[in-house]
């Protein structure tokens, strides 16, 4: 039950309420840009703790150096996206990048500077120029989130309600008119309804749908599933990006060895000491992430293992240049100054998600979305490093402007306890069905896919849905199903989607994927009725 402090009457009236689902970078930035309009942020965990944004090590990509241009940044993004990047959306994002960097500076983000006080720019894989704005080498996400959290706490128009897991979008006719959330970090037996004039979905990605990921458990695809169940169009769900250098020490989530290490000259070797990426791509360790991930995956599968050797490129400077990675390694008994770091591919980012336009609007009135839960088209089939935080702030700001300009006016209901599903909640991270689903996704919808593995995944997901009826699990399973169905339908390999049985790009598939849940259900039924692959 909400306390009196959280009643809408004490917050300038219900007609002004904008609900933001998620306390990551996109959600916080959108709330700040909406000020002084009243906003409520619903966060499953204390803001900053359940967000992948806080774990981002590389930084934000923005064309801000003398030798760089917007055209170069767009060209690099299009090249990495393997033929299906929306260039119009990308140009808009890149052009607005420098202004958003200055916004973050005003919010107190301590980006690295050189001796002259200018922003210090670094290079990452597949970038033609040094354009990554960082903080202390590998602490960009943490520092950005700390600055924004402080700004949010000091903004009177923003109300933050933590520990509320949003489980359902309420749809009335054409409009999304609010959300239903479960308090106590999702452990309460009752639920609470939050009516709203606008809902902004910033719930994060899908990494924890997989057994090996760099994402927090909150990034388990609930937002995509909720939106799909409400009728939203989902775009490009098959494109899942694996980070090639998660630190392989058996932790869940897996700590990340930032791409900036390879940007600074670290090399990938196997247990025989051979630098294997040079045999795969002319750019070696700085090839696009999907290619490096498959190279690392092949070495691990062959039993030779893969290791990131930073001893020469970084060496004794490791502790001060990359303190986060250094701490993770030392905690596991690995000294990266003197030893190569064992690495493995891990799910890191989802290029697919809820389809949005240039203003962050979804296909349902009253629902906007920003951040990793979306598919804006700027990533195509394979995200360019450090474009994700850029996308989050650019489109969060555009959503704020759009909402300020016009709000839908759906019918609103009263706040209070929701009568539906007052039962035992799902503990997502400990649920046996969820563990089965994560392993199924890693085994069958992972770095390398086939028709047989994808068919097995779709059938396995259907069985899990039949035997587990909880709403939160249904949201998660819905997202898994959308990914697997889209991957089965795309009979080619492109970007983050690799089919061993269809290893080449095909010109007829040089297009984006658009899928509704109703369409996915029909395709899943066809798979269930077909002969086993």
mmCIF file of C-alpha atoms in Angstrom, residues 112-372:
data_model
loop_
_atom_site.group_PDB
_atom_site.id
_atom_site.type_symbol
_atom_site.label_atom_id
_atom_site.label_comp_id
_atom_site.label_asym_id
_atom_site.label_seq_id
_atom_site.Cartn_x
_atom_site.Cartn_y
_atom_site.Cartn_z
ATOM 1 C CA UNK A 112 38.287 12.848 -18.090
ATOM 2 C CA UNK A 113 40.178 15.911 -19.312
ATOM 3 C CA UNK A 114 43.679 16.509 -20.620
ATOM 4 C CA UNK A 115 46.228 18.929 -19.164
ATOM 5 C CA UNK A 116 44.612 21.807 -21.073
ATOM 6 C CA UNK A 117 41.207 21.038 -19.591
ATOM 7 C CA UNK A 118 39.758 19.647 -22.822
ATOM 8 C CA UNK A 119 37.718 16.449 -22.830
ATOM 9 C CA UNK A 120 40.007 13.423 -23.146
ATOM 10 C CA UNK A 121 38.774 11.189 -25.960
ATOM 11 C CA UNK A 122 39.660 7.514 -26.452
ATOM 12 C CA UNK A 123 39.030 4.991 -29.214
ATOM 13 C CA UNK A 124 37.143 1.704 -29.124
ATOM 14 C CA UNK A 125 36.524 -1.104 -31.579
ATOM 15 C CA UNK A 126 35.147 -0.170 -35.008
ATOM 16 C CA UNK A 127 35.467 3.594 -34.366
ATOM 17 C CA UNK A 128 37.609 5.405 -36.947
ATOM 18 C CA UNK A 129 38.400 8.259 -34.531
ATOM 19 C CA UNK A 130 39.001 8.836 -30.840
ATOM 20 C CA UNK A 131 35.541 9.891 -29.686
ATOM 21 C CA UNK A 132 34.789 8.027 -26.432
ATOM 22 C CA UNK A 133 34.258 10.330 -23.465
ATOM 23 C CA UNK A 134 35.286 8.415 -20.317
ATOM 24 C CA UNK A 135 35.670 8.781 -16.567
ATOM 25 C CA UNK A 136 38.819 7.407 -14.910
ATOM 26 C CA UNK A 137 39.319 4.873 -17.675
ATOM 27 C CA UNK A 138 36.519 2.437 -16.879
ATOM 28 C CA UNK A 139 34.147 4.242 -14.492
ATOM 29 C CA UNK A 140 31.929 6.210 -16.899
ATOM 30 C CA UNK A 141 28.655 4.469 -16.112
ATOM 31 C CA UNK A 142 29.134 4.606 -12.348
ATOM 32 C CA UNK A 143 30.160 8.272 -12.381
ATOM 33 C CA UNK A 144 27.361 9.340 -14.726
ATOM 34 C CA UNK A 145 24.769 7.577 -12.600
ATOM 35 C CA UNK A 146 26.112 9.054 -9.364
ATOM 36 C CA UNK A 147 25.875 12.562 -10.811
ATOM 37 C CA UNK A 148 22.355 12.040 -12.160
ATOM 38 C CA UNK A 149 21.125 10.421 -8.952
ATOM 39 C CA UNK A 150 22.328 13.445 -6.993
ATOM 40 C CA UNK A 151 20.595 15.773 -9.459
ATOM 41 C CA UNK A 152 17.355 13.764 -9.285
ATOM 42 C CA UNK A 153 17.384 13.751 -5.473
ATOM 43 C CA UNK A 154 17.714 17.547 -5.560
ATOM 44 C CA UNK A 155 14.897 18.128 -8.064
ATOM 45 C CA UNK A 156 11.563 18.766 -6.272
ATOM 46 C CA UNK A 157 9.428 17.808 -9.268
ATOM 47 C CA UNK A 158 10.823 14.254 -9.360
ATOM 48 C CA UNK A 159 9.451 11.657 -6.991
ATOM 49 C CA UNK A 160 11.365 8.366 -6.775
ATOM 50 C CA UNK A 161 9.590 5.232 -5.529
ATOM 51 C CA UNK A 162 12.092 2.411 -5.143
ATOM 52 C CA UNK A 163 11.451 -1.275 -4.692
ATOM 53 C CA UNK A 164 8.403 -1.359 -6.996
ATOM 54 C CA UNK A 165 8.612 -3.965 -9.774
ATOM 55 C CA UNK A 166 6.300 -2.956 -12.616
ATOM 56 C CA UNK A 167 4.541 -6.045 -13.943
ATOM 57 C CA UNK A 168 1.852 -4.755 -16.269
ATOM 58 C CA UNK A 169 0.980 -1.853 -18.547
ATOM 59 C CA UNK A 170 -2.686 -0.856 -18.267
ATOM 60 C CA UNK A 171 -4.292 -0.300 -21.648
ATOM 61 C CA UNK A 172 -7.656 1.419 -22.101
ATOM 62 C CA UNK A 173 -8.636 1.441 -25.766
ATOM 63 C CA UNK A 174 -5.901 3.161 -27.771
ATOM 64 C CA UNK A 175 -4.068 4.401 -24.686
ATOM 65 C CA UNK A 176 -1.705 3.155 -22.047
ATOM 66 C CA UNK A 177 -3.249 4.707 -18.935
ATOM 67 C CA UNK A 178 -0.911 3.529 -16.199
ATOM 68 C CA UNK A 179 1.011 0.625 -14.755
ATOM 69 C CA UNK A 180 0.605 -2.027 -12.080
ATOM 70 C CA UNK A 181 3.575 -2.708 -9.800
ATOM 71 C CA UNK A 182 4.459 -5.047 -6.960
ATOM 72 C CA UNK A 183 6.070 -3.412 -3.902
ATOM 73 C CA UNK A 184 8.865 -4.669 -1.641
ATOM 74 C CA UNK A 185 11.251 -5.315 -4.537
ATOM 75 C CA UNK A 186 8.592 -7.511 -6.102
ATOM 76 C CA UNK A 187 8.079 -9.643 -2.996
ATOM 77 C CA UNK A 188 4.733 -8.254 -1.793
ATOM 78 C CA UNK A 189 1.642 -10.421 -2.157
ATOM 79 C CA UNK A 190 -0.399 -7.409 -3.280
ATOM 80 C CA UNK A 191 0.022 -5.020 -6.179
ATOM 81 C CA UNK A 192 -0.512 -1.288 -6.626
ATOM 82 C CA UNK A 193 -1.932 0.532 -9.646
ATOM 83 C CA UNK A 194 -0.398 3.807 -10.821
ATOM 84 C CA UNK A 195 -2.570 5.753 -13.282
ATOM 85 C CA UNK A 196 -0.714 8.154 -15.527
ATOM 86 C CA UNK A 197 -1.190 10.534 -18.417
ATOM 87 C CA UNK A 198 2.093 9.314 -19.904
ATOM 88 C CA UNK A 199 4.220 6.233 -19.286
ATOM 89 C CA UNK A 200 7.887 6.181 -20.279
ATOM 90 C CA UNK A 201 9.344 2.666 -20.359
ATOM 91 C CA UNK A 202 13.056 2.683 -19.438
ATOM 92 C CA UNK A 203 13.268 -0.800 -17.956
ATOM 93 C CA UNK A 204 16.562 -1.976 -19.492
ATOM 94 C CA UNK A 205 17.689 -4.930 -21.531
ATOM 95 C CA UNK A 206 17.479 -8.715 -21.689
ATOM 96 C CA UNK A 207 20.924 -9.921 -20.594
ATOM 97 C CA UNK A 208 19.737 -11.952 -17.637
ATOM 98 C CA UNK A 209 17.631 -14.075 -19.953
ATOM 99 C CA UNK A 210 20.961 -15.837 -20.573
ATOM 100 C CA UNK A 211 23.078 -17.929 -18.223
ATOM 101 C CA UNK A 212 26.226 -15.886 -18.911
ATOM 102 C CA UNK A 213 25.747 -12.114 -18.957
ATOM 103 C CA UNK A 214 27.320 -8.876 -17.815
ATOM 104 C CA UNK A 215 23.890 -7.438 -16.910
ATOM 105 C CA UNK A 216 22.221 -7.165 -13.473
ATOM 106 C CA UNK A 217 19.306 -9.508 -12.745
ATOM 107 C CA UNK A 218 16.811 -6.674 -13.289
ATOM 108 C CA UNK A 219 17.724 -6.774 -17.006
ATOM 109 C CA UNK A 220 15.681 -9.853 -17.729
ATOM 110 C CA UNK A 221 13.460 -8.598 -20.542
ATOM 111 C CA UNK A 222 10.352 -7.749 -18.536
ATOM 112 C CA UNK A 223 9.867 -4.406 -20.257
ATOM 113 C CA UNK A 224 9.859 -5.829 -23.773
ATOM 114 C CA UNK A 225 7.499 -8.582 -22.651
ATOM 115 C CA UNK A 226 5.109 -6.153 -20.948
ATOM 116 C CA UNK A 227 4.992 -3.908 -23.992
ATOM 117 C CA UNK A 228 4.456 -6.854 -26.347
ATOM 118 C CA UNK A 229 1.655 -8.208 -24.150
ATOM 119 C CA UNK A 230 0.029 -4.761 -24.277
ATOM 120 C CA UNK A 231 0.139 -4.887 -28.098
ATOM 121 C CA UNK A 232 3.290 -2.910 -28.926
ATOM 122 C CA UNK A 233 5.355 -3.698 -32.019
ATOM 123 C CA UNK A 234 8.766 -5.212 -31.231
ATOM 124 C CA UNK A 235 11.639 -4.618 -33.656
ATOM 125 C CA UNK A 236 14.807 -6.633 -34.330
ATOM 126 C CA UNK A 237 14.586 -8.919 -31.262
ATOM 127 C CA UNK A 238 16.924 -11.525 -32.773
ATOM 128 C CA UNK A 239 19.936 -9.213 -32.550
ATOM 129 C CA UNK A 240 21.679 -9.880 -29.238
ATOM 130 C CA UNK A 241 25.178 -8.554 -28.719
ATOM 131 C CA UNK A 242 27.691 -10.666 -26.844
ATOM 132 C CA UNK A 243 30.619 -8.883 -25.258
ATOM 133 C CA UNK A 244 33.699 -10.926 -26.172
ATOM 134 C CA UNK A 245 35.656 -10.241 -22.989
ATOM 135 C CA UNK A 246 33.572 -10.991 -19.928
ATOM 136 C CA UNK A 247 35.946 -12.136 -17.184
ATOM 137 C CA UNK A 248 35.533 -15.916 -16.926
ATOM 138 C CA UNK A 249 35.628 -16.514 -13.176
ATOM 139 C CA UNK A 250 32.217 -18.137 -12.662
ATOM 140 C CA UNK A 251 30.433 -15.051 -11.290
ATOM 141 C CA UNK A 252 26.828 -14.169 -12.163
ATOM 142 C CA UNK A 253 26.692 -11.552 -13.578
ATOM 143 C CA UNK A 254 30.137 -11.855 -15.138
ATOM 144 C CA UNK A 255 32.471 -8.893 -14.570
ATOM 145 C CA UNK A 256 33.480 -7.074 -17.712
ATOM 146 C CA UNK A 257 36.930 -6.424 -19.143
ATOM 147 C CA UNK A 258 36.171 -3.190 -20.955
ATOM 148 C CA UNK A 259 36.728 -2.859 -24.680
ATOM 149 C CA UNK A 260 38.929 0.130 -23.917
ATOM 150 C CA UNK A 261 41.643 -2.352 -22.912
ATOM 151 C CA UNK A 262 41.773 -3.626 -26.494
ATOM 152 C CA UNK A 263 41.557 -0.047 -27.697
ATOM 153 C CA UNK A 264 44.732 0.597 -25.710
ATOM 154 C CA UNK A 265 46.519 -2.382 -27.268
ATOM 155 C CA UNK A 266 45.624 -5.473 -25.211
ATOM 156 C CA UNK A 267 45.596 -8.690 -27.257
ATOM 157 C CA UNK A 268 43.551 -11.897 -27.243
ATOM 158 C CA UNK A 269 45.486 -15.152 -26.975
ATOM 159 C CA UNK A 270 44.616 -18.793 -26.353
ATOM 160 C CA UNK A 271 46.225 -21.187 -23.900
ATOM 161 C CA UNK A 272 48.968 -21.850 -26.449
ATOM 162 C CA UNK A 273 49.827 -18.138 -26.480
ATOM 163 C CA UNK A 274 48.637 -17.681 -30.067
ATOM 164 C CA UNK A 275 46.981 -14.369 -31.003
ATOM 165 C CA UNK A 276 44.019 -15.937 -32.782
ATOM 166 C CA UNK A 277 42.004 -12.859 -33.885
ATOM 167 C CA UNK A 278 44.592 -11.940 -36.529
ATOM 168 C CA UNK A 279 43.584 -15.110 -38.395
ATOM 169 C CA UNK A 280 39.929 -14.072 -38.380
ATOM 170 C CA UNK A 281 39.781 -10.354 -39.197
ATOM 171 C CA UNK A 282 42.294 -7.743 -40.423
ATOM 172 C CA UNK A 283 41.419 -5.481 -37.476
ATOM 173 C CA UNK A 284 42.252 -8.264 -35.025
ATOM 174 C CA UNK A 285 41.037 -7.452 -31.528
ATOM 175 C CA UNK A 286 39.366 -4.252 -32.764
ATOM 176 C CA UNK A 287 37.023 -6.054 -35.176
ATOM 177 C CA UNK A 288 33.270 -5.623 -34.558
ATOM 178 C CA UNK A 289 32.073 -7.268 -31.376
ATOM 179 C CA UNK A 290 30.139 -10.086 -33.025
ATOM 180 C CA UNK A 291 33.238 -11.237 -34.912
ATOM 181 C CA UNK A 292 35.467 -11.049 -31.832
ATOM 182 C CA UNK A 293 32.823 -12.863 -29.770
ATOM 183 C CA UNK A 294 32.668 -15.736 -32.237
ATOM 184 C CA UNK A 295 36.469 -15.910 -32.285
ATOM 185 C CA UNK A 296 36.621 -16.142 -28.502
ATOM 186 C CA UNK A 297 33.688 -18.595 -28.443
ATOM 187 C CA UNK A 298 35.466 -20.899 -30.923
ATOM 188 C CA UNK A 299 38.614 -21.011 -28.767
ATOM 189 C CA UNK A 300 36.599 -21.741 -25.625
ATOM 190 C CA UNK A 301 34.561 -24.460 -27.386
ATOM 191 C CA UNK A 302 37.772 -26.034 -28.718
ATOM 192 C CA UNK A 303 39.105 -26.307 -25.180
ATOM 193 C CA UNK A 304 41.980 -23.891 -25.748
ATOM 194 C CA UNK A 305 40.397 -21.084 -23.760
ATOM 195 C CA UNK A 306 40.699 -17.369 -24.447
ATOM 196 C CA UNK A 307 42.688 -14.788 -22.503
ATOM 197 C CA UNK A 308 43.031 -11.023 -22.663
ATOM 198 C CA UNK A 309 46.713 -10.183 -22.353
ATOM 199 C CA UNK A 310 47.186 -6.650 -20.993
ATOM 200 C CA UNK A 311 50.646 -7.190 -19.544
ATOM 201 C CA UNK A 312 52.481 -5.254 -22.247
ATOM 202 C CA UNK A 313 49.883 -2.700 -23.368
ATOM 203 C CA UNK A 314 48.778 -1.629 -19.876
ATOM 204 C CA UNK A 315 51.095 -3.412 -17.441
ATOM 205 C CA UNK A 316 51.882 -1.609 -14.186
ATOM 206 C CA UNK A 317 49.458 1.225 -15.017
ATOM 207 C CA UNK A 318 46.467 -1.139 -14.762
ATOM 208 C CA UNK A 319 45.336 -0.174 -11.207
ATOM 209 C CA UNK A 320 44.993 3.535 -11.948
ATOM 210 C CA UNK A 321 43.905 3.263 -15.606
ATOM 211 C CA UNK A 322 41.243 0.560 -15.172
ATOM 212 C CA UNK A 323 40.430 0.293 -11.447
ATOM 213 C CA UNK A 324 37.109 -1.549 -11.884
ATOM 214 C CA UNK A 325 38.574 -4.345 -14.014
ATOM 215 C CA UNK A 326 41.646 -4.511 -11.791
ATOM 216 C CA UNK A 327 39.517 -4.977 -8.659
ATOM 217 C CA UNK A 328 37.440 -7.747 -10.284
ATOM 218 C CA UNK A 329 40.567 -9.616 -11.365
ATOM 219 C CA UNK A 330 42.368 -9.290 -8.044
ATOM 220 C CA UNK A 331 39.270 -10.487 -6.159
ATOM 221 C CA UNK A 332 39.459 -13.664 -8.249
ATOM 222 C CA UNK A 333 43.193 -14.126 -7.643
ATOM 223 C CA UNK A 334 44.278 -12.847 -11.067
ATOM 224 C CA UNK A 335 46.885 -10.098 -11.299
ATOM 225 C CA UNK A 336 46.266 -8.494 -14.719
ATOM 226 C CA UNK A 337 49.538 -6.580 -14.491
ATOM 227 C CA UNK A 338 51.390 -9.891 -14.818
ATOM 228 C CA UNK A 339 48.782 -12.453 -15.962
ATOM 229 C CA UNK A 340 46.436 -12.768 -18.939
ATOM 230 C CA UNK A 341 42.748 -12.525 -17.959
ATOM 231 C CA UNK A 342 40.506 -15.533 -18.792
ATOM 232 C CA UNK A 343 37.563 -14.306 -20.875
ATOM 233 C CA UNK A 344 34.379 -15.648 -22.457
ATOM 234 C CA UNK A 345 31.534 -14.132 -24.493
ATOM 235 C CA UNK A 346 28.588 -12.928 -22.405
ATOM 236 C CA UNK A 347 25.296 -11.287 -23.332
ATOM 237 C CA UNK A 348 25.909 -7.579 -23.034
ATOM 238 C CA UNK A 349 23.376 -5.619 -25.058
ATOM 239 C CA UNK A 350 20.123 -6.089 -26.965
ATOM 240 C CA UNK A 351 19.808 -4.216 -30.266
ATOM 241 C CA UNK A 352 16.150 -5.214 -30.458
ATOM 242 C CA UNK A 353 13.270 -4.031 -28.341
ATOM 243 C CA UNK A 354 10.132 -1.915 -28.371
ATOM 244 C CA UNK A 355 9.856 -0.051 -31.675
ATOM 245 C CA UNK A 356 9.999 3.730 -31.245
ATOM 246 C CA UNK A 357 10.066 6.739 -33.534
ATOM 247 C CA UNK A 358 12.353 9.763 -33.358
ATOM 248 C CA UNK A 359 10.391 11.201 -30.435
ATOM 249 C CA UNK A 360 10.518 7.950 -28.448
ATOM 250 C CA UNK A 361 6.867 7.136 -29.117
ATOM 251 C CA UNK A 362 5.883 3.482 -29.320
ATOM 252 C CA UNK A 363 3.097 2.032 -31.468
ATOM 253 C CA UNK A 364 0.638 2.527 -28.561
ATOM 254 C CA UNK A 365 -0.609 5.995 -27.616
ATOM 255 C CA UNK A 366 0.463 7.123 -24.165
ATOM 256 C CA UNK A 367 3.568 4.909 -24.116
ATOM 257 C CA UNK A 368 7.069 6.202 -24.790
ATOM 258 C CA UNK A 369 10.278 4.219 -24.348
ATOM 259 C CA UNK A 370 14.005 4.943 -24.121
ATOM 260 C CA UNK A 371 17.250 3.095 -23.503
ATOM 261 C CA UNK A 372 17.975 -0.561 -24.044
#
